[in-house]
PDB file of C-alpha atoms and ligand atoms in Angstrom:
ATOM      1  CA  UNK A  61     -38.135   3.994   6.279  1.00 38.00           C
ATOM      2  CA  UNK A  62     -34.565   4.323   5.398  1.00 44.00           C
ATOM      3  CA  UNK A  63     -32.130   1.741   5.777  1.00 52.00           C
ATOM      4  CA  UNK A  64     -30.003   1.584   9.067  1.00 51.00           C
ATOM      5  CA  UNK A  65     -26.624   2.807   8.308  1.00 85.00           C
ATOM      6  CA  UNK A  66     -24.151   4.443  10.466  1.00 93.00           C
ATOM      7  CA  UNK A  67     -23.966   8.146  11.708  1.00 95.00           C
ATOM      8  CA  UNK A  68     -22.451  10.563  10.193  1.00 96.00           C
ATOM      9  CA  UNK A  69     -20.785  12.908  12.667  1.00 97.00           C
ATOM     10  CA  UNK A  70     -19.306  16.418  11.984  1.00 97.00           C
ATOM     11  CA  UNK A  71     -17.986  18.134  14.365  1.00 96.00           C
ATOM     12  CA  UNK A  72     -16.611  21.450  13.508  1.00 95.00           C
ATOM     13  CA  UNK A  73     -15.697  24.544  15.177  1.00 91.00           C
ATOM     14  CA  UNK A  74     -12.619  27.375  15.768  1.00 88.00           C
ATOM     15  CA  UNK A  75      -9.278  25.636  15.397  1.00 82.00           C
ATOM     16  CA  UNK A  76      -8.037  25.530  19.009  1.00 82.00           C
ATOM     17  CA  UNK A  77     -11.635  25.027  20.208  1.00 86.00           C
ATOM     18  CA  UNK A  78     -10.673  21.624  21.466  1.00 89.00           C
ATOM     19  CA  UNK A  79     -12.462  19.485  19.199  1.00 92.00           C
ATOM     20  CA  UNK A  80      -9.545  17.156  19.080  1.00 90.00           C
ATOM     21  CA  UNK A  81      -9.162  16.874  22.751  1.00 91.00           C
ATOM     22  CA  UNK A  82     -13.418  16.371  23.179  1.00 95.00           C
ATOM     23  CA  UNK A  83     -12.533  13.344  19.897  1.00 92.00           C
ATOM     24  CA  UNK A  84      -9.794  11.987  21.931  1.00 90.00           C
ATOM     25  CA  UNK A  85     -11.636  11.428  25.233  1.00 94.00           C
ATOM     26  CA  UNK A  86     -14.907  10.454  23.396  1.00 93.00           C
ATOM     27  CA  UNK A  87     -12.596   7.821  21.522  1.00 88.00           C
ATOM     28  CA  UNK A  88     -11.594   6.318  24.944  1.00 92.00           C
ATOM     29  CA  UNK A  89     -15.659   6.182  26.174  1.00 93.00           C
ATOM     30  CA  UNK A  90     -17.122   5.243  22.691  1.00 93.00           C
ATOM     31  CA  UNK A  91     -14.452   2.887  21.055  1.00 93.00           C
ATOM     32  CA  UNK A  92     -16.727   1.339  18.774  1.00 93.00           C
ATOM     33  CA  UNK A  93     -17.087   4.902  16.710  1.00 95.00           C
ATOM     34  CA  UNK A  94     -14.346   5.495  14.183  1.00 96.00           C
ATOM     35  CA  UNK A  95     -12.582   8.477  13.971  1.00 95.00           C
ATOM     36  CA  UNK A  96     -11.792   9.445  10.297  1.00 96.00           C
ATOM     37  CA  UNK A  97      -7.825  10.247   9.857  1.00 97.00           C
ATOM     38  CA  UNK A  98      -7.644  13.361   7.366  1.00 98.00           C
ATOM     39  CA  UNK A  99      -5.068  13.657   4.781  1.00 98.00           C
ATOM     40  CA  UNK A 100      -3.450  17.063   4.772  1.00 98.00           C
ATOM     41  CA  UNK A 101      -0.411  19.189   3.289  1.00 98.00           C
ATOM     42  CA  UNK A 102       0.488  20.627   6.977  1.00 97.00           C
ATOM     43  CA  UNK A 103       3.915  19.161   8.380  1.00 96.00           C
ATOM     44  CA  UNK A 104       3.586  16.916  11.177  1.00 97.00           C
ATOM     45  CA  UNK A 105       3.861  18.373  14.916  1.00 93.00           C
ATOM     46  CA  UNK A 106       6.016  16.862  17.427  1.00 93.00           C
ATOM     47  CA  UNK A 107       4.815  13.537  18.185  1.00 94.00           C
ATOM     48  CA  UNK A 108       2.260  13.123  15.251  1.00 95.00           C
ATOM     49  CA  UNK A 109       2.151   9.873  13.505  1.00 97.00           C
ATOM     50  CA  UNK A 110       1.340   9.557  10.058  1.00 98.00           C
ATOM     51  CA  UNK A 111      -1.712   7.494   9.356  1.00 97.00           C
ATOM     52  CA  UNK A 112      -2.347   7.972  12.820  1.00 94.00           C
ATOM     53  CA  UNK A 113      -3.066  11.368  13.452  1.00 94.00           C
ATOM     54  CA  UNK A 114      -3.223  12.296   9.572  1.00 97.00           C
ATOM     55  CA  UNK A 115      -1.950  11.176   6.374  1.00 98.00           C
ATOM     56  CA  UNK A 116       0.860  13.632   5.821  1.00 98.00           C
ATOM     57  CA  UNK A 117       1.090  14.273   1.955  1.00 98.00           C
ATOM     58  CA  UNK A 118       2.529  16.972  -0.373  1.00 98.00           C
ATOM     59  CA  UNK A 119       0.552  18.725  -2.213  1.00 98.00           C
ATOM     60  CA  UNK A 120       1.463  17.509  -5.417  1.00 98.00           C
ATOM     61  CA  UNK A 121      -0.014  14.017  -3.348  1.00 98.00           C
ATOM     62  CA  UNK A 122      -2.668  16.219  -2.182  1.00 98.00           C
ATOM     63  CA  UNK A 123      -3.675  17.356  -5.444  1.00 98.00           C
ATOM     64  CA  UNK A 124      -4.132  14.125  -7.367  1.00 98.00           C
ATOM     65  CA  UNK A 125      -6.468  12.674  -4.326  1.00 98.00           C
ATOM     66  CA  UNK A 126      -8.371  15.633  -5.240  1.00 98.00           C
ATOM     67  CA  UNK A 127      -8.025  14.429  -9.335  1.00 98.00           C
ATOM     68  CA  UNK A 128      -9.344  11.196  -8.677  1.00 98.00           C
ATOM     69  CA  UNK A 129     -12.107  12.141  -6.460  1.00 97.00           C
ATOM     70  CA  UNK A 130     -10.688  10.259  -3.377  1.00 97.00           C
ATOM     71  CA  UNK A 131     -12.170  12.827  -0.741  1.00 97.00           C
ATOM     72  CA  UNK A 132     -15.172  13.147   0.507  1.00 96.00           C
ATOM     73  CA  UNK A 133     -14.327  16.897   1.446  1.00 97.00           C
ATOM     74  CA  UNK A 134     -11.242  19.067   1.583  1.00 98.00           C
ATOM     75  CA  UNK A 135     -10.389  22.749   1.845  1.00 97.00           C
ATOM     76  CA  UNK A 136      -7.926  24.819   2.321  1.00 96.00           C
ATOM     77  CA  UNK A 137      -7.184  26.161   5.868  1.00 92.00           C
ATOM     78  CA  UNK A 138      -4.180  28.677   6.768  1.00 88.00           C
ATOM     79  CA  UNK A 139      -2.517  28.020   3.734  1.00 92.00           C
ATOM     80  CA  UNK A 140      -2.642  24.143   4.257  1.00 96.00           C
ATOM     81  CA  UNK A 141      -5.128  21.926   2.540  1.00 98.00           C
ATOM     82  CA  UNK A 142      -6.977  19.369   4.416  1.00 98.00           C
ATOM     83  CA  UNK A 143      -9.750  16.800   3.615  1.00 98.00           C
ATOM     84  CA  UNK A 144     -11.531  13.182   4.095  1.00 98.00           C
ATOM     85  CA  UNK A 145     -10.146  10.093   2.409  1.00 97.00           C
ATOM     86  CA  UNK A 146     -13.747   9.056   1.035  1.00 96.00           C
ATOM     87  CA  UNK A 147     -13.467   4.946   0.853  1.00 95.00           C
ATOM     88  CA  UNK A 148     -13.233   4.353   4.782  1.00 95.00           C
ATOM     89  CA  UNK A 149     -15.635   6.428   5.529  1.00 96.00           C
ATOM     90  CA  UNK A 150     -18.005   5.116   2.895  1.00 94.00           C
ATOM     91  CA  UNK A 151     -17.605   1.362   4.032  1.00 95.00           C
ATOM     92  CA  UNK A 152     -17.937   2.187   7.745  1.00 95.00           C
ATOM     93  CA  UNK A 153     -21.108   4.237   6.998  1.00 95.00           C
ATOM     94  CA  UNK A 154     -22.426   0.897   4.391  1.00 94.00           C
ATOM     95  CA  UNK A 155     -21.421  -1.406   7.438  1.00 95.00           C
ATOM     96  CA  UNK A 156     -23.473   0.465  10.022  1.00 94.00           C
ATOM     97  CA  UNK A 157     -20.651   1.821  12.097  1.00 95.00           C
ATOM     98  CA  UNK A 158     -20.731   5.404  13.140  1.00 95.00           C
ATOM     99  CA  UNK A 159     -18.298   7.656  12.296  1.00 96.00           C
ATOM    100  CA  UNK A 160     -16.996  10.896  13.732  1.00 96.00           C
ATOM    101  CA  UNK A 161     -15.292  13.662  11.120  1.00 97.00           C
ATOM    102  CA  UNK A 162     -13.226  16.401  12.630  1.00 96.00           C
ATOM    103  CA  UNK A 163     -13.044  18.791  10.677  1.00 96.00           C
ATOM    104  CA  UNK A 164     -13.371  22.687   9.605  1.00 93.00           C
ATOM    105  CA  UNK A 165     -16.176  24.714   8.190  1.00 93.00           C
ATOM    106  CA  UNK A 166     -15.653  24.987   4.151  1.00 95.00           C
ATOM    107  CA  UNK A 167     -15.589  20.664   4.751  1.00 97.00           C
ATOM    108  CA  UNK A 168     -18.277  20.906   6.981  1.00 97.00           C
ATOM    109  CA  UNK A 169     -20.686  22.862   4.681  1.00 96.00           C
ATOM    110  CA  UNK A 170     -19.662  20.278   1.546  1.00 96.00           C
ATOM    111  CA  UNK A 171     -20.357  17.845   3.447  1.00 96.00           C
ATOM    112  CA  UNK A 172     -24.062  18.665   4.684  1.00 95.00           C
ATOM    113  CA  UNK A 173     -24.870  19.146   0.658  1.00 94.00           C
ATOM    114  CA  UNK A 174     -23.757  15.619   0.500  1.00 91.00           C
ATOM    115  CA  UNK A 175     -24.685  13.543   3.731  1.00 92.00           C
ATOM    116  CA  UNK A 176     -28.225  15.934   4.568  1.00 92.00           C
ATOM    117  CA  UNK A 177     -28.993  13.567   7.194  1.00 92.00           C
ATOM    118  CA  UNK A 178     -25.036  13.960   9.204  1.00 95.00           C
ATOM    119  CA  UNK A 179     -24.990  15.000  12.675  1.00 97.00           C
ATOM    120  CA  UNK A 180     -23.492  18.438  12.360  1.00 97.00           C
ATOM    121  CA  UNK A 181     -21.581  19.870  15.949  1.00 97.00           C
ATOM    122  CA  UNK A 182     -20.387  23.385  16.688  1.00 96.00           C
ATOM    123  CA  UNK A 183     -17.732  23.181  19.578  1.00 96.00           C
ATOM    124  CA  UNK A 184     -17.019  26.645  20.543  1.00 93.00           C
ATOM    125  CA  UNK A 185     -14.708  27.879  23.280  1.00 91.00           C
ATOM    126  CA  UNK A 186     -15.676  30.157  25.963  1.00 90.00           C
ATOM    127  CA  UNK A 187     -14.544  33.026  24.591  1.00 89.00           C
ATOM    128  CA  UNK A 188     -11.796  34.380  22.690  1.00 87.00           C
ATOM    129  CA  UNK A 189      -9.720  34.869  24.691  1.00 90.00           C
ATOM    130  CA  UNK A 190      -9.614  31.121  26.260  1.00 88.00           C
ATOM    131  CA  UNK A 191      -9.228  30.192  22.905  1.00 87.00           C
ATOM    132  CA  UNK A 192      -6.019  32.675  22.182  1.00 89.00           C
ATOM    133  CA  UNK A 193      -4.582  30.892  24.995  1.00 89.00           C
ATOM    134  CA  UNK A 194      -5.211  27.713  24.152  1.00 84.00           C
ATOM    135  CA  UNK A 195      -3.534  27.734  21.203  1.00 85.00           C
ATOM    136  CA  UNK A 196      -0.334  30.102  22.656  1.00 88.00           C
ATOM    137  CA  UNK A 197      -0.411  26.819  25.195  1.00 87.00           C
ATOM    138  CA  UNK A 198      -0.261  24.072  22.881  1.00 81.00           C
ATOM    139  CA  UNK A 199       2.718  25.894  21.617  1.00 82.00           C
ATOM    140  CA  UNK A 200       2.985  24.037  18.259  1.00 82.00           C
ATOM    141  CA  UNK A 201       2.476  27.725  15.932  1.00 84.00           C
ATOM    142  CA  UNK A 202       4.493  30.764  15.268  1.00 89.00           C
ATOM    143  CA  UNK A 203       2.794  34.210  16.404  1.00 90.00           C
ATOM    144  CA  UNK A 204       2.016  34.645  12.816  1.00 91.00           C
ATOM    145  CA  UNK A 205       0.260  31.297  12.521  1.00 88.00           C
ATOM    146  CA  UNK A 206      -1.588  32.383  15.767  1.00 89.00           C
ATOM    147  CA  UNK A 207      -2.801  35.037  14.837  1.00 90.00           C
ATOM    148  CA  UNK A 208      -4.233  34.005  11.525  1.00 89.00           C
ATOM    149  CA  UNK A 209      -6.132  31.166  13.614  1.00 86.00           C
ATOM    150  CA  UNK A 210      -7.162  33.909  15.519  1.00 90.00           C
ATOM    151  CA  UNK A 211      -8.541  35.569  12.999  1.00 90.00           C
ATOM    152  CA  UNK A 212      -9.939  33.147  11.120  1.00 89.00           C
ATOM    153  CA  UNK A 213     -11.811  32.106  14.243  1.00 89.00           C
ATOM    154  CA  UNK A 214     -13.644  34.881  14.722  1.00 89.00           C
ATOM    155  CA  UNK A 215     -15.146  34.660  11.278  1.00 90.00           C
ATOM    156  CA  UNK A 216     -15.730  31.038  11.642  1.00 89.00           C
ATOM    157  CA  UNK A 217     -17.706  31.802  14.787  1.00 91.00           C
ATOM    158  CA  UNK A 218     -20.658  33.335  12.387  1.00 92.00           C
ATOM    159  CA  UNK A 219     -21.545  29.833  10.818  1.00 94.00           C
ATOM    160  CA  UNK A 220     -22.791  28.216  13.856  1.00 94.00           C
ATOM    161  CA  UNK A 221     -26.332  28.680  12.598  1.00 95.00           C
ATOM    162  CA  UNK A 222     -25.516  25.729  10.278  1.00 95.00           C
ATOM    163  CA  UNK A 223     -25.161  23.017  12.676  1.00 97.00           C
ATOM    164  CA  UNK A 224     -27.330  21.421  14.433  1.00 97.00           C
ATOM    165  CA  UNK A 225     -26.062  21.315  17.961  1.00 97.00           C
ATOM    166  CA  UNK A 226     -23.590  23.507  19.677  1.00 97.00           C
ATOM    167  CA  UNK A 227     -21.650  22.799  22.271  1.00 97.00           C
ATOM    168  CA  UNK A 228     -19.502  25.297  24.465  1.00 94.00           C
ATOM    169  CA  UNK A 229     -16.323  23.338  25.718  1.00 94.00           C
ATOM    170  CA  UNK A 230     -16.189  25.175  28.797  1.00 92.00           C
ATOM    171  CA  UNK A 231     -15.187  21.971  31.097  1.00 94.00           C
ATOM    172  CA  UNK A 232     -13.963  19.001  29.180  1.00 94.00           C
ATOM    173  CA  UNK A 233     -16.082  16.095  31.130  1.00 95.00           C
ATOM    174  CA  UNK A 234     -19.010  18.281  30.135  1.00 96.00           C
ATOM    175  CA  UNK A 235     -18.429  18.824  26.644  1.00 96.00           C
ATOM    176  CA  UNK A 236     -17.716  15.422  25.840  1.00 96.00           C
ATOM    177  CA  UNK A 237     -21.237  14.232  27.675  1.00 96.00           C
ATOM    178  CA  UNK A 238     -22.894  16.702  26.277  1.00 97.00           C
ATOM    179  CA  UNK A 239     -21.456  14.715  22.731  1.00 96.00           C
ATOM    180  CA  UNK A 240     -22.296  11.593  23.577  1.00 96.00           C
ATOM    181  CA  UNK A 241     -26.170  12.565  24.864  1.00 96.00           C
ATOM    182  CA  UNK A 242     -26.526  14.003  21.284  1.00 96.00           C
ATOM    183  CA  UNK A 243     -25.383  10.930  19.988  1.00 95.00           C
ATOM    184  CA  UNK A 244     -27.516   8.612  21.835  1.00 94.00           C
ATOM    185  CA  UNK A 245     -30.393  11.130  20.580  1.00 95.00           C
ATOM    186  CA  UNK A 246     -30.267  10.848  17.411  1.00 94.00           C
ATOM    187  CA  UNK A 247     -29.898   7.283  17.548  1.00 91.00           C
ATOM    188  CA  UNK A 248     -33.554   7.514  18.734  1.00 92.00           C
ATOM    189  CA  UNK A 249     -34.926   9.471  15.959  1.00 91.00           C
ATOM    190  CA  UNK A 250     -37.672   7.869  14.311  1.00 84.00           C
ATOM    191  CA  UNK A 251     -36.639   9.072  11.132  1.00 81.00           C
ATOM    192  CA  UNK A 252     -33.329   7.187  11.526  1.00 80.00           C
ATOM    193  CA  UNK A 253     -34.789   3.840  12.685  1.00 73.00           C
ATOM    194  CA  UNK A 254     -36.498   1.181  10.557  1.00 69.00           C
ATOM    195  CA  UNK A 255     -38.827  -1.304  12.166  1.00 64.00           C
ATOM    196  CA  UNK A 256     -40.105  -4.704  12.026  1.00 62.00           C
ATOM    197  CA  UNK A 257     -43.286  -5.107  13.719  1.00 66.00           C
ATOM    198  CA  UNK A 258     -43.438  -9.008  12.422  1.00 64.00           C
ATOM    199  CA  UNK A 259     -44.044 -11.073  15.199  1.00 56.00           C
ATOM    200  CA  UNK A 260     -44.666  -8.485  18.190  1.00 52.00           C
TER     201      UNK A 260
HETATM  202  P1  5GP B 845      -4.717  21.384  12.630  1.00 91.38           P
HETATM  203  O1  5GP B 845      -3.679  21.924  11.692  1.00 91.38           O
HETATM  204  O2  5GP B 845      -4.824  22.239  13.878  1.00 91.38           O
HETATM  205  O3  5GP B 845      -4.552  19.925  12.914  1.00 91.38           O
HETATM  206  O4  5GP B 845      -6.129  21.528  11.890  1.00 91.38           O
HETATM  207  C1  5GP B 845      -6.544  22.755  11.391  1.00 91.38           C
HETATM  208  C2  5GP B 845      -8.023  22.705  11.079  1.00 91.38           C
HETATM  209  O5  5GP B 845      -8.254  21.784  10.022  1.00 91.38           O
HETATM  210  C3  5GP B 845      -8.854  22.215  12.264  1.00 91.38           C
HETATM  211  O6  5GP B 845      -9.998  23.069  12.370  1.00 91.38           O
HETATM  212  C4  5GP B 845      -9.240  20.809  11.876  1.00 91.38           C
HETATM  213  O7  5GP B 845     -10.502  20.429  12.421  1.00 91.38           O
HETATM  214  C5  5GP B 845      -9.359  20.965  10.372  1.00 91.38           C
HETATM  215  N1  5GP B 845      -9.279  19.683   9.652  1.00 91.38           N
HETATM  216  C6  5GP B 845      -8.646  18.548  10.005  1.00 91.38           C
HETATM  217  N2  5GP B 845      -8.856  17.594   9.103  1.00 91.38           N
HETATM  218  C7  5GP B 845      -9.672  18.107   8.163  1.00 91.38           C
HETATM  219  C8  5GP B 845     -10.276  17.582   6.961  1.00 91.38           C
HETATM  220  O8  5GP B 845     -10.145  16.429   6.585  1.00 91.38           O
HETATM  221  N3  5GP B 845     -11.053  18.436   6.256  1.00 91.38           N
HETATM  222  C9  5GP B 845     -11.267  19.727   6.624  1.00 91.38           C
HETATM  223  N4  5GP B 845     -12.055  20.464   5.867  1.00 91.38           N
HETATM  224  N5  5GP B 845     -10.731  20.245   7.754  1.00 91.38           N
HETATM  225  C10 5GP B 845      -9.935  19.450   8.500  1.00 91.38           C
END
């Protein structure tokens, strides 16, 4: 049986889904799960911290992590480029703590070739139009921005079949149970556990 390292999680999904809401309030439930802090080319919105929310680089910065192979993942999304800083997530994993990526498809996909045995989540919203209003609400993107989430969205919608587990966030409180059942889950796979019957 395989060693007993930490989770992988990937959760993925329609920018403006909520994923980053369902990570915040999961963060406040589960604090012992680490949340992964992207690097990306985007500028900050108001109120973002760097290091906190992301590590804000240029991409000139941006392209030598990708040089010397110091993400994970990364991809280009709405003319931005985003990805994992490898190393924390690699000693987390190696120290058994579980770790939760948020990120978008292209990543997502690169990273199931890598990590086979991640915990990959599709977090879709309602419907469309919820989601077009969502992200008119947060109020952070010009039309033009909008609607190239928008559209990008709907194509993204066609790779749920990938994951493993969808979840509609329909209701907050439900989505982010819904999370942490799956979580608890596949903590009780077999495959994941390793036992020592010594002594029973
Ligand atoms: P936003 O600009 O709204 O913060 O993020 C845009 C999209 O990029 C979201 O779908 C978000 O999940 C995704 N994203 C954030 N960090 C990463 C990352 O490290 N890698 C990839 N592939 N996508 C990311």
């Amino acid at each position: 049986m395989e060693k007993h390292n930490g989770l992988l999680i990937v959760l993925s999904g329609p920018s403006g889904a909520g994923k980053g809401t369902i990570c915040h309030e999961l963060r406040r439930k589960l604090p012992d799960v680490q949340y992964s802090v992207s690097a990306t080319t985007r500028y900050p919105r108001p109120g973002e911290v760097d290091g906190l929310d992301y590590f804000f680089r240029t991409r000139e910065e941006f392209q030598t992590m990708i040089e010397k192979n110091e993400l994970l993942e990364w991809a280009e999304f709405c003319e931005n480029y985003y990805g994992t800083p490898l190393f924390a997530v690699e000693q987390a994993l190696q120290s058994g703590t579980d770790v939760i990526l948020e990120i978008e498809i292209q990543g997502a996909l690169q990273i199931k070739e890598r990590f086979p045995h991640g915990v990959f989540i599709f977090v879709i919203p309602p419907s469309m139009s919820v989601l077009s209003e969502r992200i008119h609400k947060r109020g952070t993107e010009s039309e033009e921005v909008i609607r190239k989430r928008l559209e990008t969205a709907t194509r993204e919608l066609e790779y749920v079949t990938e994951y493993d587990y969808v979840i509609v966030n329909d209701e907050l409180e439900k989505a982010v149970d819904k999370l942490k059942c799956i979580l608890v889950a596949e903590k009780c796979r077999v495959k994941r556990k390793s036992y020592d019957f010594q002594g029973v």
